[in-house]
CSV table of C-alpha atoms in Angstrom, one decimal:
chain,number,residue,atom,x,y,z
U,130,MET,CA,0.0,0.2,0.0
U,131,GLU,CA,1.1,3.7,-0.4
U,132,LEU,CA,0.7,6.4,2.3
U,133,ASP,CA,-1.3,9.2,1.1
U,134,PHE,CA,-1.2,12.2,3.7
U,135,SER,CA,-2.9,14.6,1.5
U,136,THR,CA,-6.4,13.4,2.4
U,137,LEU,CA,-5.8,14.9,5.9
U,138,VAL,CA,-5.3,18.4,4.7
U,139,PRO,CA,-9.3,19.2,4.7
U,140,TYR,CA,-9.4,18.0,8.4
U,141,ALA,CA,-6.7,20.5,9.7
U,142,GLY,CA,-9.4,22.2,11.5
U,143,GLU,CA,-10.3,19.1,13.6
U,144,LEU,CA,-6.6,18.5,14.2
U,145,VAL,CA,-6.2,21.9,15.7
U,146,GLN,CA,-9.5,21.8,17.8
U,147,GLY,CA,-8.4,18.5,19.2
U,148,PHE,CA,-4.7,19.7,19.8
U,149,VAL,CA,-6.2,22.9,21.6
U,150,THR,CA,-8.4,20.6,23.9
U,151,THR,CA,-5.7,18.2,24.7
U,152,VAL,CA,-3.4,21.2,25.5
U,153,VAL,CA,-5.9,23.1,27.7
U,154,LEU,CA,-7.2,20.0,29.4
U,155,THR,CA,-3.6,19.1,30.4
U,156,ALA,CA,-2.8,22.5,31.6
U,157,ILE,CA,-5.6,23.0,33.9
U,158,SER,CA,-5.5,19.7,35.2
U,159,THR,CA,-1.7,19.7,36.0
U,160,LEU,CA,-2.2,22.7,38.0
U,161,ALA,CA,-5.2,21.5,39.8
U,162,GLY,CA,-3.5,18.2,40.4
U,163,LEU,CA,-0.3,19.6,41.6
U,164,GLY,CA,-2.4,21.8,44.1
U,165,LEU,CA,-4.4,18.7,45.2
U,166,ALA,CA,-1.1,16.7,45.6
U,167,SER,CA,0.3,19.7,47.8
U,168,LEU,CA,-2.7,19.3,50.2
U,169,VAL,CA,-2.7,15.5,50.3
U,170,ALA,CA,1.0,15.4,51.0
U,171,TYR,CA,0.7,18.2,53.6
U,172,VAL,CA,-2.1,16.1,55.5
U,173,ARG,CA,-0.3,12.8,54.9
U,174,SER,CA,3.0,14.0,56.3
U,175,GLY,CA,1.6,15.3,59.4
U,176,LYS,CA,0.4,13.4,62.3
U,177,ALA,CA,-1.7,10.2,61.8
U,178,SER,CA,-5.2,11.2,61.5
U,179,LEU,CA,-8.4,9.7,60.1
U,180,LEU,CA,-8.5,12.1,57.1
U,181,GLY,CA,-4.9,11.1,56.6
U,182,ARG,CA,-5.8,7.7,56.2
U,183,MET,CA,-8.7,8.4,54.0
U,184,LEU,CA,-6.5,10.2,51.6
U,185,GLY,CA,-4.2,7.1,51.8
U,186,GLY,CA,-6.8,4.9,50.6
U,187,TYR,CA,-7.5,7.5,47.6
U,188,VAL,CA,-3.9,7.4,46.7
U,189,GLU,CA,-3.8,3.8,46.6
U,190,VAL,CA,-6.9,3.0,44.8
U,191,THR,CA,-6.0,5.6,42.2
U,192,ARG,CA,-2.6,4.2,41.7
U,193,ASN,CA,-3.8,0.6,41.5
U,194,THR,CA,-6.7,0.9,39.0
U,195,PRO,CA,-6.5,1.9,35.3
U,196,PHE,CA,-7.3,5.4,34.4
U,197,ILE,CA,-9.9,4.4,31.7
U,198,VAL,CA,-11.8,2.7,34.5
U,199,GLN,CA,-11.6,5.9,36.7
U,200,LEU,CA,-12.9,7.8,33.9
U,201,PHE,CA,-16.0,5.5,33.1
U,202,PHE,CA,-16.7,5.5,36.9
U,203,LEU,CA,-16.8,9.3,37.3
U,204,PHE,CA,-18.5,9.9,34.0
U,205,PHE,CA,-21.1,6.9,33.7
U,206,GLY,CA,-21.1,6.1,37.5
U,207,LEU,CA,-21.7,9.5,38.8
U,208,SER,CA,-24.2,10.7,36.4
U,209,ALA,CA,-26.3,7.3,37.0
U,210,LEU,CA,-26.4,8.4,40.7
U,211,GLY,CA,-27.7,11.8,39.5
U,212,PHE,CA,-24.8,14.0,39.6
U,213,LYS,CA,-24.8,15.0,36.1
U,214,ILE,CA,-21.4,16.2,34.7
U,215,SER,CA,-20.3,17.0,31.3
U,216,ALA,CA,-17.8,14.8,29.5
U,217,LEU,CA,-15.1,17.5,29.5
U,218,PHE,CA,-15.6,18.2,33.3
U,219,ALA,CA,-15.4,14.2,34.0
U,220,ALA,CA,-12.0,14.4,32.0
U,221,PHE,CA,-10.8,17.4,34.1
U,222,LEU,CA,-11.9,15.6,37.2
U,223,ALA,CA,-10.4,12.2,36.4
U,224,MET,CA,-7.2,13.8,35.2
U,225,THR,CA,-6.6,15.8,38.3
U,226,LEU,CA,-7.6,13.2,40.6
U,227,ASN,CA,-5.1,10.9,38.8
U,228,LEU,CA,-2.3,13.3,38.8
U,229,GLY,CA,-3.1,14.4,42.3
U,230,ALA,CA,-2.6,10.7,43.7
U,231,TYR,CA,0.6,10.1,41.8
U,232,SER,CA,2.4,13.4,42.5
U,233,ALA,CA,1.2,13.3,46.1
U,234,GLU,CA,3.3,10.2,46.5
U,235,ILE,CA,6.3,11.6,44.7
U,236,LEU,CA,5.8,14.9,46.7
U,237,ARG,CA,6.0,12.9,50.0
U,238,ALA,CA,9.4,11.3,49.3
U,239,GLY,CA,10.5,14.7,48.8
U,240,ILE,CA,9.0,16.2,51.9
U,241,GLU,CA,10.4,13.2,54.0
U,242,ALA,CA,13.8,14.4,52.7
U,243,THR,CA,13.6,17.6,54.7
U,244,ASP,CA,15.9,18.2,57.5
U,245,ARG,CA,13.8,18.5,60.7
U,246,GLY,CA,16.4,21.0,62.0
U,247,GLN,CA,15.4,23.4,59.2
U,248,LEU,CA,11.9,23.1,60.2
U,249,GLU,CA,12.7,23.8,63.7
U,250,ALA,CA,14.9,26.9,62.7
U,251,ALA,CA,11.9,28.4,60.7
U,252,ARG,CA,9.7,28.1,63.8
U,253,ALA,CA,12.4,29.7,66.0
U,254,LEU,CA,12.5,32.5,63.6
U,255,GLY,CA,9.0,33.4,64.1
U,256,MET,CA,7.4,31.8,60.9
U,257,SER,CA,3.9,30.3,61.4
U,258,ARG,CA,3.2,26.7,60.7
U,259,LEU,CA,2.0,27.6,57.4
U,260,GLN,CA,4.8,29.8,56.3
U,261,SER,CA,7.4,27.4,57.5
U,262,TYR,CA,5.6,24.6,55.6
U,263,ARG,CA,5.5,26.7,52.4
U,264,HIS,CA,9.1,27.9,52.5
U,265,VAL,CA,11.0,25.4,54.4
U,266,VAL,CA,9.3,22.2,53.3
U,267,LEU,CA,7.0,22.5,50.5
U,268,ILE,CA,9.0,24.6,47.8
U,269,PRO,CA,12.3,22.7,48.3
U,270,ALA,CA,10.6,19.5,48.3
U,271,PHE,CA,9.1,20.6,44.9
U,272,ALA,CA,12.5,21.6,43.8
U,273,ARG,CA,14.0,18.0,44.8
U,274,ILE,CA,11.4,15.8,42.9
U,275,TYR,CA,10.7,18.3,40.0
U,276,PRO,CA,12.2,15.8,37.4
U,277,ALA,CA,10.0,13.0,38.5
U,278,LEU,CA,7.1,15.4,38.6
U,279,THR,CA,7.9,16.7,35.1
U,280,SER,CA,7.7,12.9,33.8
U,281,GLN,CA,4.5,12.5,35.6
U,282,CYS,CA,2.7,15.2,34.2
U,283,ILE,CA,3.8,14.0,30.8
U,284,ILE,CA,2.3,10.6,31.4
U,285,VAL,CA,-1.0,12.3,32.2
U,286,MET,CA,-0.9,14.2,29.0
U,287,LEU,CA,-0.4,11.0,27.1
U,288,GLY,CA,-3.0,9.2,29.2
U,289,SER,CA,-5.4,11.9,28.3
U,290,ALA,CA,-5.8,10.3,24.9
U,291,VAL,CA,-8.4,8.1,26.7
U,292,VAL,CA,-10.7,10.8,27.3
U,293,SER,CA,-11.7,10.4,23.8
U,294,GLN,CA,-13.6,7.3,24.7
U,295,ILE,CA,-16.2,9.4,26.6
U,296,SER,CA,-16.4,11.9,23.6
U,297,VAL,CA,-14.4,14.6,24.5
U,298,PHE,CA,-13.1,16.3,21.2
U,299,ASP,CA,-9.4,15.8,22.1
U,300,LEU,CA,-6.5,14.9,19.7
U,301,THR,CA,-7.3,11.3,19.6
U,302,TYR,CA,-11.0,12.0,19.2
U,303,ALA,CA,-10.0,13.9,16.2
U,304,ALA,CA,-7.9,11.2,15.1
U,305,ASN,CA,-10.8,8.6,15.2
U,306,PHE,CA,-13.2,11.2,13.6
U,307,ILE,CA,-11.0,11.7,10.6
U,308,GLN,CA,-10.5,8.1,10.4
U,309,SER,CA,-13.9,7.2,10.2
U,310,ARG,CA,-14.4,9.8,7.3
U,311,ASN,CA,-11.3,9.3,5.1
U,312,PHE,CA,-10.6,5.6,5.9
U,313,ARG,CA,-7.0,6.5,6.2
U,314,GLY,CA,-6.4,5.1,9.8
U,315,PHE,CA,-2.6,4.3,9.6
U,316,GLU,CA,-1.6,8.0,8.2
U,317,VAL,CA,-4.1,9.7,10.6
U,318,TYR,CA,-2.7,7.8,13.6
U,319,LEU,CA,0.9,8.2,12.5
U,320,VAL,CA,0.5,12.1,12.3
U,321,VAL,CA,-1.5,12.2,15.6
U,322,THR,CA,1.0,10.2,17.4
U,323,LEU,CA,3.9,12.2,15.9
U,324,ILE,CA,1.9,15.4,17.5
U,325,TYR,CA,1.7,13.7,20.9
U,326,LEU,CA,5.6,13.1,20.7
U,327,LEU,CA,6.1,16.7,20.1
U,328,LEU,CA,3.7,17.8,22.8
U,329,ALA,CA,5.7,15.4,25.0
U,330,VAL,CA,9.1,17.1,24.3
U,331,GLY,CA,7.6,20.5,24.2
U,332,MET,CA,6.1,19.7,27.9
U,333,ARG,CA,9.6,18.6,28.8
U,334,GLN,CA,11.3,21.8,27.6
U,335,ALA,CA,8.5,24.0,29.2
U,336,PHE,CA,8.8,22.4,32.6
U,337,GLY,CA,12.7,22.6,32.1
U,338,PHE,CA,12.3,26.3,31.5
U,339,VAL,CA,9.9,27.0,34.3
U,340,GLY,CA,12.1,24.9,36.8
U,341,ARG,CA,15.2,26.7,36.0
U,342,ARG,CA,13.6,29.9,37.1
U,343,ALA,CA,11.3,28.8,39.7
U,344,PHE,CA,14.1,27.0,41.6
U,345,ALA,CA,17.2,29.3,40.7
U,346,PHE,CA,18.1,29.2,44.3
U,347,ARG,CA,19.2,25.4,44.0
U,348,GLN,CA,21.7,26.5,41.3
U,349,GLY,CA,25.1,25.8,42.6
U,350,GLY,CA,23.6,24.8,45.8
U,351,ASN,CA,23.7,21.2,47.1
U,352,ALA,CA,20.1,20.8,48.3
M,289,MET,CA,-34.6,-7.5,28.6
M,290,ILE,CA,-32.5,-9.7,30.6
M,291,GLU,CA,-32.3,-9.2,34.4
M,292,PHE,CA,-28.9,-9.1,35.9
M,293,THR,CA,-28.3,-10.2,39.5
M,294,LEU,CA,-25.3,-9.0,41.4
M,295,TRP,CA,-23.8,-12.3,41.2
M,296,ASP,CA,-24.1,-12.4,37.2
M,297,ILE,CA,-22.2,-9.3,37.0
M,298,VAL,CA,-19.5,-10.4,39.4
M,299,ARG,CA,-19.3,-13.9,37.6
M,300,ASN,CA,-18.9,-12.3,34.3
M,301,LEU,CA,-16.2,-9.9,35.4
M,302,LEU,CA,-14.3,-12.5,37.1
M,303,LEU,CA,-14.4,-14.6,33.9
M,304,ALA,CA,-13.1,-11.7,31.9
M,305,ALA,CA,-10.4,-11.0,34.2
M,306,ARG,CA,-8.7,-14.3,33.2
M,307,TRP,CA,-8.0,-12.4,29.7
M,308,THR,CA,-6.6,-9.4,31.6
M,309,ILE,CA,-4.3,-11.8,33.4
M,310,VAL,CA,-3.3,-13.7,30.2
M,311,LEU,CA,-2.7,-10.5,28.3
M,312,SER,CA,-0.5,-9.1,31.1
M,313,LEU,CA,1.6,-12.1,31.1
M,314,ILE,CA,2.0,-12.1,27.5
M,315,ALA,CA,3.0,-8.4,27.7
M,316,PHE,CA,5.1,-8.8,30.5
M,317,ALA,CA,7.1,-11.9,29.1
M,318,GLY,CA,7.3,-10.5,25.8
M,319,GLY,CA,8.4,-7.2,27.1
M,320,ALA,CA,11.1,-8.4,29.5
M,321,THR,CA,12.5,-10.5,26.6
M,322,LEU,CA,12.6,-7.7,24.1
M,323,GLY,CA,13.7,-5.5,27.0
M,324,MET,CA,16.5,-7.2,28.1
M,325,LEU,CA,18.0,-7.2,24.3
M,326,LEU,CA,17.4,-3.5,24.4
M,327,THR,CA,19.1,-3.1,27.6
M,328,LEU,CA,22.0,-4.8,26.3
M,329,LEU,CA,22.0,-2.7,22.9
M,330,ARG,CA,21.5,0.5,25.3
M,331,LEU,CA,24.8,-0.5,27.3
M,332,SER,CA,26.8,-1.3,24.2
M,333,SER,CA,30.3,0.0,23.4
M,334,LEU,CA,29.0,0.8,19.7
M,335,LYS,CA,27.3,4.2,19.6
M,336,PRO,CA,24.8,3.5,16.7
M,337,LEU,CA,23.3,0.6,18.7
M,338,ARG,CA,23.2,2.7,21.8
M,339,LEU,CA,21.4,5.4,19.8
M,340,LEU,CA,19.1,2.9,18.2
M,341,ALA,CA,18.0,1.6,21.6
M,342,SER,CA,17.4,5.2,23.0
M,343,VAL,CA,15.2,6.4,20.1
M,344,TYR,CA,13.1,3.2,20.7
M,345,VAL,CA,12.7,4.1,24.3
M,346,ASP,CA,11.9,7.8,23.6
M,347,LEU,CA,9.3,6.8,20.9
M,348,PHE,CA,7.4,4.5,23.0
M,349,GLN,CA,7.7,6.8,26.2
M,350,GLY,CA,6.7,9.9,24.6
M,351,THR,CA,3.4,8.6,22.7
M,352,PRO,CA,0.1,7.3,24.2
M,353,LEU,CA,-0.2,3.9,24.6
M,354,LEU,CA,-3.9,4.3,22.9
M,355,MET,CA,-2.0,5.4,19.8
M,356,GLN,CA,0.3,2.6,19.9
M,357,LEU,CA,-2.6,0.2,20.1
M,358,PHE,CA,-4.6,2.0,17.1
M,359,LEU,CA,-1.2,2.0,15.0
M,360,ALA,CA,-0.8,-1.9,15.7
M,361,PHE,CA,-4.4,-2.5,15.1
M,362,PHE,CA,-5.3,-0.3,12.2
M,363,GLY,CA,-1.8,0.1,10.9
M,364,ALA,CA,-1.3,-3.4,10.3
M,365,ALA,CA,-4.6,-3.8,8.6
M,366,ALA,CA,-3.6,-0.8,6.4
M,367,LEU,CA,-0.3,-2.8,5.4
M,368,GLY,CA,-2.3,-5.5,4.3
M,369,PHE,CA,-1.9,-7.8,7.4
M,370,ASP,CA,-5.3,-9.1,8.8
M,371,VAL,CA,-4.5,-8.9,12.8
M,372,SER,CA,-6.8,-10.0,15.3
M,373,ALA,CA,-7.3,-7.6,18.4
M,374,TRP,CA,-5.5,-10.4,20.4
M,375,THR,CA,-2.4,-10.0,18.2
M,376,ALA,CA,-2.4,-6.2,18.1
M,377,ALA,CA,-2.9,-5.8,21.8
M,378,SER,CA,0.0,-8.4,22.4
M,379,VAL,CA,2.4,-6.8,20.1
M,380,ALA,CA,1.5,-3.1,21.2
M,381,LEU,CA,1.7,-4.0,24.8
M,382,THR,CA,4.9,-6.0,24.6
M,383,LEU,CA,6.7,-3.1,22.6
M,384,PHE,CA,5.5,-0.6,25.3
M,385,THR,CA,6.7,-2.9,28.2
M,386,SER,CA,9.8,-3.5,26.6
M,387,ALA,CA,10.8,0.1,26.2
M,388,PHE,CA,9.9,0.9,29.9
M,389,LEU,CA,11.8,-2.2,31.2
M,390,CYS,CA,14.7,-1.1,29.2
M,391,ASP,CA,14.8,2.3,30.7
M,392,ILE,CA,14.4,0.9,34.1
M,393,TRP,CA,17.0,-1.7,33.9
M,394,ARG,CA,19.6,0.7,32.1
M,395,GLY,CA,19.2,2.8,35.3
M,396,CYS,CA,19.9,-0.1,37.5
M,397,VAL,CA,23.1,-0.9,35.6
M,398,GLU,CA,24.2,2.7,35.9
M,399,ALA,CA,23.4,2.8,39.6
M,400,VAL,CA,26.1,0.2,40.2
M,401,PRO,CA,29.1,2.4,41.5
M,402,SER,CA,31.6,3.2,38.9
M,403,GLY,CA,34.4,1.9,41.1
M,404,GLN,CA,33.0,-1.7,40.5
M,405,TRP,CA,33.8,-1.2,36.9
M,406,GLN,CA,37.1,0.3,37.5
M,407,ALA,CA,38.1,-2.6,39.8
M,408,SER,CA,37.2,-5.4,37.4
M,409,ARG,CA,38.9,-3.6,34.6
M,410,VAL,CA,42.2,-3.3,36.7
M,411,LEU,CA,41.7,-6.9,37.5
M,412,GLY,CA,42.1,-7.5,33.9
M,413,MET,CA,38.7,-8.6,33.0
M,414,ASN,CA,37.4,-7.1,29.6
M,415,TYR,CA,34.1,-5.3,29.1
M,416,MET,CA,32.0,-8.3,28.6
M,417,GLN,CA,33.4,-10.1,31.5
M,418,SER,CA,33.1,-7.1,34.0
M,419,MET,CA,29.5,-6.8,32.8
M,420,ARG,CA,28.7,-10.3,33.3
M,421,HIS,CA,30.5,-11.4,36.4
M,422,ILE,CA,30.7,-7.9,38.4
M,423,ILE,CA,28.0,-5.4,37.1
M,424,LEU,CA,25.1,-7.4,36.2
M,425,PRO,CA,24.7,-9.6,39.3
M,426,GLN,CA,24.5,-6.3,41.2
M,427,ALA,CA,22.3,-4.5,38.8
M,428,LEU,CA,19.9,-7.6,39.1
M,429,ARG,CA,19.4,-7.1,42.7
M,430,LEU,CA,18.6,-3.3,42.3
M,431,SER,CA,16.3,-4.2,39.3
M,432,VAL,CA,13.9,-6.3,41.2
M,433,PRO,CA,11.6,-3.8,43.2
M,434,PRO,CA,11.1,-1.5,40.3
M,435,THR,CA,10.3,-4.3,37.8
M,436,VAL,CA,7.7,-5.6,40.2
M,437,GLY,CA,6.5,-2.1,40.6
M,438,PHE,CA,6.1,-1.8,36.7
M,439,SER,CA,4.2,-4.9,36.4
M,440,VAL,CA,1.2,-2.8,38.0
M,441,GLN,CA,1.5,-0.5,35.0
M,442,VAL,CA,1.3,-3.4,32.5
M,443,ILE,CA,-1.9,-4.5,34.1
M,444,LYS,CA,-3.5,-1.3,34.2
M,445,GLY,CA,-2.2,-0.9,30.3
M,446,THR,CA,-4.0,-3.8,29.4
M,447,ALA,CA,-7.3,-2.0,30.1
M,448,LEU,CA,-6.8,0.1,26.9
M,449,ALA,CA,-6.9,-3.1,25.0
M,450,SER,CA,-10.7,-2.8,25.3
M,451,VAL,CA,-10.7,0.2,23.1
M,452,ILE,CA,-9.8,-2.1,20.0
M,453,GLY,CA,-12.5,-4.6,21.0
M,454,PHE,CA,-10.4,-6.9,23.0
M,455,VAL,CA,-12.6,-8.5,25.7
M,456,GLU,CA,-11.1,-8.3,28.9
M,457,LEU,CA,-12.1,-6.9,32.3
M,458,THR,CA,-12.9,-3.2,31.2
M,459,LYS,CA,-14.6,-4.2,28.1
M,460,ALA,CA,-16.7,-6.8,29.9
M,461,GLY,CA,-17.6,-4.1,32.3
M,462,THR,CA,-18.7,-1.8,29.3
M,463,MET,CA,-20.8,-4.5,27.6
M,464,LEU,CA,-22.4,-5.4,31.1
M,465,ASN,CA,-23.3,-1.9,31.4
M,466,ASN,CA,-24.7,-1.7,28.2
M,467,ALA,CA,-27.1,-4.5,29.0
M,468,ALA,CA,-27.7,-3.9,32.6
M,469,PHE,CA,-27.1,-0.3,33.0
M,470,ALA,CA,-25.9,0.0,36.3
M,471,PRO,CA,-22.7,2.0,35.8
M,472,PHE,CA,-21.9,2.9,39.3
M,473,THR,CA,-21.9,-0.8,40.6
M,474,ILE,CA,-20.3,-2.3,37.7
M,475,PHE,CA,-17.4,0.2,37.3
M,476,ALA,CA,-16.8,0.1,41.0
M,477,LEU,CA,-16.5,-3.7,40.8
M,478,VAL,CA,-14.3,-3.4,37.7
M,479,ALA,CA,-12.0,-1.1,39.8
M,480,LEU,CA,-12.1,-3.4,42.7
M,481,VAL,CA,-10.9,-6.4,40.7
M,482,TYR,CA,-8.2,-4.4,39.2
M,483,PHE,CA,-7.2,-3.2,42.6
M,484,ALA,CA,-7.3,-6.9,43.9
M,485,LEU,CA,-4.7,-7.6,41.1
M,486,CYS,CA,-2.5,-4.6,41.3
M,487,TYR,CA,-2.4,-4.0,45.1
M,488,PRO,CA,-0.6,-6.9,46.3
M,489,LEU,CA,1.9,-6.4,43.6
M,490,SER,CA,2.4,-2.6,44.6
M,491,CYS,CA,2.8,-3.8,48.2
M,492,TYR,CA,5.1,-6.6,47.4
M,493,ALA,CA,7.3,-3.9,45.5
M,494,ARG,CA,7.6,-1.6,48.1
M,495,HIS,CA,8.4,-4.5,50.5
M,496,LEU,CA,11.1,-5.4,48.2
M,497,GLU,CA,12.5,-1.9,48.1
M,498,ARG,CA,12.6,-1.6,51.9
M,499,LYS,CA,14.4,-4.8,52.2
M,500,LEU,CA,16.9,-3.9,49.4
M,501,TYR,CA,17.9,-0.5,51.0
M,502,GLY,CA,17.3,-1.5,54.4
M,503,SER,CA,20.0,-4.4,54.2
M,504,GLY,CA,22.7,-1.7,53.4
M,505,ILE,CA,23.8,-2.9,50.0
M,506,ARG,CA,23.2,-0.2,47.4
């Protein structure tokens, strides 16, 4: 057979729409997921509590079940219970919860590496509990685990291909849509796979760019 | 319309879970074999071979598993091969697994302190001999916990085979839901079965990790 990419040209609009959805969905669920992870890691790194144990359960359940099942459960399961949510919101929720669980675990490792003396010093200097948590524990922990976090966010972006299955018009949905019109499955999937690859490379660059600025205090340091 | 009791649902899900397990085993066995070859290429002293392996790993780690499945399924069809969902899912998951295992194992070999290399070279061993007698045995110890941990990702990865029509646990869940329409119960049960498969492996990986780092040999 011969590859023919020209049949893709009329569908450039769909590809752009799918691309934008994937990028926006990834961006907002990355932000929300990292916020959630900070909260979960904060609670779980403190004294043992009922809330801490419940959050531990959430982390374990999320890490040990497939994303597609989480997505179906949120989208189909919750709407059957009467909580009507749109496919787009279900996708956002599933991606946020997924990233939240994984990065809470990564973040906890970073937090546990904090020197207790530093925390005591911060309190002795008159910082409040929240202030010292933010400046002495959380931000240095983020700096330590930043590479692992970058990989996890990229994994969530790639995993977001699954949201096409609840008919969110993302990049993969666009691929399926085009494939069903021009019957050129192989070409379409090849091009879209390449776009995902470029997106992953781009994300790694962007995270590196942000990281070098946000954690400039670490450069030349030994933390 | 057929009435489904809770037991009917559970029974059908458990029957379908067999195929999740079989597919996971195929992907893991195939992925480990191919991954071992790739790791050797990745650690080879020849630059083109190293490059080949690292491009392979980057390609599979940088693209969605779902796309890899679509390409294996529709791509092979477009090239004139008539592949079943079984074949496509096995091939795609094997390739995906091999890329991640190669990356994990390369990391383990590199984690062996460089003094070990220097010592074995000083003792007159060549590259292959030092690799075989000194480096690999130590790397093997380091590699067990992350490899067990990754097997969880393989099991979860098989859920995507449902999208190309492979009837395993997730597909059985959607099919049952289409007939019985009880999405909350059904998908909760599906999740529970995955959890029952994955959680023991996660705990075991964590246990192995503690044992390894607790033993003082690193």
